[in-house]
Amino acid sequence: MPAKKRIFKKDILSAAINVIRTSGSQALTVRNIAKKLSCSTQPIYSEFGSFDALKDELRVYAEEKYLCFTFTNYKEFATAFLGFAKKEKELFKFLYLRKRENSESPIDDINYKKTIELLSNNLEMDYESAKELHKWMQYYCYTTGVMIATNYRDPTAEEIGKELTDLYKIMLRHYKNIQNEDELDFWLSKSRNLII
């Protein structure tokens, strides 16, 4: 009778996350994962086949576990993302500070489709303009996230909130062609659930 399986894919992925959290992504090796699991490397290779396959699946697992947000508030998406960069610096670096293959999207965003739909609907904006506005907000969040994760910046929640709102106002002025403060106030009020 074959031995009963005691280490499952989820266990391996969880152990890999723990290796990154405690020692950084440079310490992510099959041996170090096996050490966390108190097993040989065999169950890991049996589950994934290769270390590269494990890393690919680990990225998906980490995004779904830590970055799949259920907010309907646009600002909360950004705040949660930057909170992840602050709380989980090593995981953030693993996910975002890596060389991309030519076929990979330069920006990973598990919430992308939902976010664009939210912007398009709430701002009465065509889908392409909503994508453009979101792209610039993503650039701010990614660069700020990198600065937070690498200890270049340590902004307070208030500073992040103000920066997000200020940038959102700039984007709103541009993409809605807003000419005056009354018009800006109208769109800020109309999109209150986006910026609170």
PDB file of N, CA and C in Angstrom, residues 9-10 13-14 16-17 20 28 48 51-69 84 91 94-96 98 100 104 108-111:
ATOM      1  N   LYS A   9      -0.312  20.609  -1.902  1.00  0.00           N
ATOM      2  CA  LYS A   9       0.092  21.818  -2.627  1.00  0.00           C
ATOM      3  C   LYS A   9      -0.082  23.072  -1.776  1.00  0.00           C
ATOM      4  N   LYS A  10      -1.226  23.185  -1.104  1.00  0.00           N
ATOM      5  CA  LYS A  10      -1.494  24.359  -0.265  1.00  0.00           C
ATOM      6  C   LYS A  10      -0.455  24.487   0.857  1.00  0.00           C
ATOM      7  N   LEU A  13       2.766  25.865  -0.718  1.00  0.00           N
ATOM      8  CA  LEU A  13       2.635  27.293  -1.031  1.00  0.00           C
ATOM      9  C   LEU A  13       2.673  28.136   0.238  1.00  0.00           C
ATOM     10  N   SER A  14       2.017  27.673   1.275  1.00  0.00           N
ATOM     11  CA  SER A  14       2.024  28.383   2.550  1.00  0.00           C
ATOM     12  C   SER A  14       3.438  28.426   3.145  1.00  0.00           C
ATOM     13  N   ALA A  16       6.214  28.270   1.437  1.00  0.00           N
ATOM     14  CA  ALA A  16       6.992  29.173   0.577  1.00  0.00           C
ATOM     15  C   ALA A  16       6.743  30.632   0.963  1.00  0.00           C
ATOM     16  N   ILE A  17       5.484  30.963   1.236  1.00  0.00           N
ATOM     17  CA  ILE A  17       5.153  32.323   1.707  1.00  0.00           C
ATOM     18  C   ILE A  17       5.909  32.621   3.003  1.00  0.00           C
ATOM     19  N   ILE A  20       9.572  33.435   2.369  1.00  0.00           N
ATOM     20  CA  ILE A  20       9.729  34.809   1.863  1.00  0.00           C
ATOM     21  C   ILE A  20       9.536  35.812   2.985  1.00  0.00           C
ATOM     22  N   LEU A  28      14.181  31.901  -1.105  1.00  0.00           N
ATOM     23  CA  LEU A  28      13.184  30.950  -1.595  1.00  0.00           C
ATOM     24  C   LEU A  28      13.865  29.872  -2.428  1.00  0.00           C
ATOM     25  N   PHE A  48       4.900  20.037  -8.047  1.00  0.00           N
ATOM     26  CA  PHE A  48       5.085  21.137  -9.005  1.00  0.00           C
ATOM     27  C   PHE A  48       5.937  20.785 -10.224  1.00  0.00           C
ATOM     28  N   PHE A  51      11.018  24.093  -9.923  1.00  0.00           N
ATOM     29  CA  PHE A  51      11.025  25.263  -9.046  1.00  0.00           C
ATOM     30  C   PHE A  51      10.347  26.448  -9.743  1.00  0.00           C
ATOM     31  N   ASP A  52      10.568  26.597 -11.052  1.00  0.00           N
ATOM     32  CA  ASP A  52       9.927  27.696 -11.791  1.00  0.00           C
ATOM     33  C   ASP A  52       8.408  27.562 -11.767  1.00  0.00           C
ATOM     34  N   ALA A  53       7.904  26.344 -11.915  1.00  0.00           N
ATOM     35  CA  ALA A  53       6.457  26.118 -11.862  1.00  0.00           C
ATOM     36  C   ALA A  53       5.918  26.466 -10.477  1.00  0.00           C
ATOM     37  N   LEU A  54       6.670  26.122  -9.444  1.00  0.00           N
ATOM     38  CA  LEU A  54       6.263  26.468  -8.080  1.00  0.00           C
ATOM     39  C   LEU A  54       6.181  27.988  -7.932  1.00  0.00           C
ATOM     40  N   LYS A  55       7.196  28.712  -8.399  1.00  0.00           N
ATOM     41  CA  LYS A  55       7.200  30.176  -8.271  1.00  0.00           C
ATOM     42  C   LYS A  55       6.038  30.806  -9.034  1.00  0.00           C
ATOM     43  N   ASP A  56       5.746  30.290 -10.218  1.00  0.00           N
ATOM     44  CA  ASP A  56       4.618  30.825 -10.994  1.00  0.00           C
ATOM     45  C   ASP A  56       3.312  30.647 -10.235  1.00  0.00           C
ATOM     46  N   GLU A  57       3.116  29.463  -9.686  1.00  0.00           N
ATOM     47  CA  GLU A  57       1.884  29.198  -8.942  1.00  0.00           C
ATOM     48  C   GLU A  57       1.859  29.977  -7.628  1.00  0.00           C
ATOM     49  N   LEU A  58       3.022  30.191  -7.049  1.00  0.00           N
ATOM     50  CA  LEU A  58       3.110  30.959  -5.805  1.00  0.00           C
ATOM     51  C   LEU A  58       2.674  32.407  -6.022  1.00  0.00           C
ATOM     52  N   ARG A  59       3.035  32.978  -7.158  1.00  0.00           N
ATOM     53  CA  ARG A  59       2.613  34.351  -7.455  1.00  0.00           C
ATOM     54  C   ARG A  59       1.089  34.444  -7.518  1.00  0.00           C
ATOM     55  N   VAL A  60       0.478  33.513  -8.204  1.00  0.00           N
ATOM     56  CA  VAL A  60      -0.989  33.491  -8.315  1.00  0.00           C
ATOM     57  C   VAL A  60      -1.615  33.308  -6.928  1.00  0.00           C
ATOM     58  N   TYR A  61      -1.080  32.367  -6.172  1.00  0.00           N
ATOM     59  CA  TYR A  61      -1.575  32.086  -4.822  1.00  0.00           C
ATOM     60  C   TYR A  61      -1.479  33.336  -3.937  1.00  0.00           C
ATOM     61  N   ALA A  62      -0.329  34.009  -3.962  1.00  0.00           N
ATOM     62  CA  ALA A  62      -0.128  35.203  -3.130  1.00  0.00           C
ATOM     63  C   ALA A  62      -1.065  36.335  -3.550  1.00  0.00           C
ATOM     64  N   GLU A  63      -1.243  36.535  -4.858  1.00  0.00           N
ATOM     65  CA  GLU A  63      -2.158  37.577  -5.332  1.00  0.00           C
ATOM     66  C   GLU A  63      -3.580  37.304  -4.870  1.00  0.00           C
ATOM     67  N   GLU A  64      -4.021  36.059  -5.021  1.00  0.00           N
ATOM     68  CA  GLU A  64      -5.395  35.720  -4.624  1.00  0.00           C
ATOM     69  C   GLU A  64      -5.591  35.821  -3.114  1.00  0.00           C
ATOM     70  N   LYS A  65      -4.572  35.459  -2.358  1.00  0.00           N
ATOM     71  CA  LYS A  65      -4.678  35.466  -0.895  1.00  0.00           C
ATOM     72  C   LYS A  65      -4.563  36.874  -0.311  1.00  0.00           C
ATOM     73  N   TYR A  66      -3.703  37.722  -0.885  1.00  0.00           N
ATOM     74  CA  TYR A  66      -3.410  39.016  -0.269  1.00  0.00           C
ATOM     75  C   TYR A  66      -3.897  40.219  -1.068  1.00  0.00           C
ATOM     76  N   LEU A  67      -4.196  40.051  -2.345  1.00  0.00           N
ATOM     77  CA  LEU A  67      -4.490  41.220  -3.179  1.00  0.00           C
ATOM     78  C   LEU A  67      -5.836  41.175  -3.887  1.00  0.00           C
ATOM     79  N   CYS A  68      -6.651  40.212  -3.607  1.00  0.00           N
ATOM     80  CA  CYS A  68      -7.977  40.134  -4.224  1.00  0.00           C
ATOM     81  C   CYS A  68      -8.952  40.877  -3.318  1.00  0.00           C
ATOM     82  N   PHE A  69      -9.155  42.149  -3.620  1.00  0.00           N
ATOM     83  CA  PHE A  69      -9.960  42.997  -2.756  1.00  0.00           C
ATOM     84  C   PHE A  69     -11.429  42.984  -3.160  1.00  0.00           C
ATOM     85  N   PHE A  84      -0.594  46.575   1.941  1.00  0.00           N
ATOM     86  CA  PHE A  84       0.104  45.310   1.694  1.00  0.00           C
ATOM     87  C   PHE A  84       1.607  45.557   1.545  1.00  0.00           C
ATOM     88  N   LEU A  91       6.927  39.980   0.615  1.00  0.00           N
ATOM     89  CA  LEU A  91       5.993  39.430  -0.379  1.00  0.00           C
ATOM     90  C   LEU A  91       5.759  40.429  -1.503  1.00  0.00           C
ATOM     91  N   PHE A  94       8.685  40.226  -3.766  1.00  0.00           N
ATOM     92  CA  PHE A  94       8.621  38.994  -4.552  1.00  0.00           C
ATOM     93  C   PHE A  94       7.669  39.164  -5.732  1.00  0.00           C
ATOM     94  N   LEU A  95       6.520  39.780  -5.500  1.00  0.00           N
ATOM     95  CA  LEU A  95       5.520  39.922  -6.552  1.00  0.00           C
ATOM     96  C   LEU A  95       5.854  41.009  -7.571  1.00  0.00           C
ATOM     97  N   TYR A  96       6.444  42.106  -7.116  1.00  0.00           N
ATOM     98  CA  TYR A  96       6.566  43.268  -7.997  1.00  0.00           C
ATOM     99  C   TYR A  96       7.985  43.680  -8.361  1.00  0.00           C
ATOM    100  N   ARG A  98      10.682  42.183  -9.771  1.00  0.00           N
ATOM    101  CA  ARG A  98      11.280  41.069 -10.497  1.00  0.00           C
ATOM    102  C   ARG A  98      11.299  41.408 -11.974  1.00  0.00           C
ATOM    103  N   ARG A 100      10.469  40.970 -15.684  1.00  0.00           N
ATOM    104  CA  ARG A 100       9.304  40.427 -16.386  1.00  0.00           C
ATOM    105  C   ARG A 100       9.727  39.807 -17.707  1.00  0.00           C
ATOM    106  N   GLU A 104       4.736  38.846 -20.319  1.00  0.00           N
ATOM    107  CA  GLU A 104       4.024  39.212 -19.098  1.00  0.00           C
ATOM    108  C   GLU A 104       3.544  40.650 -19.147  1.00  0.00           C
ATOM    109  N   ASP A 108       0.669  43.847 -12.752  1.00  0.00           N
ATOM    110  CA  ASP A 108      -0.279  42.808 -12.332  1.00  0.00           C
ATOM    111  C   ASP A 108      -1.369  43.474 -11.501  1.00  0.00           C
ATOM    112  N   ASP A 109      -2.603  43.159 -11.810  1.00  0.00           N
ATOM    113  CA  ASP A 109      -3.704  43.708 -11.035  1.00  0.00           C
ATOM    114  C   ASP A 109      -4.869  42.739 -11.092  1.00  0.00           C
ATOM    115  N   ILE A 110      -5.000  41.942 -10.069  1.00  0.00           N
ATOM    116  CA  ILE A 110      -6.044  40.923 -10.020  1.00  0.00           C
ATOM    117  C   ILE A 110      -7.441  41.554  -9.998  1.00  0.00           C
ATOM    118  N   ASN A 111      -7.526  42.828  -9.612  1.00  0.00           N
ATOM    119  CA  ASN A 111      -8.799  43.542  -9.510  1.00  0.00           C
ATOM    120  C   ASN A 111      -9.084  44.412 -10.731  1.00  0.00           C
TER     121      ASN A 111
END
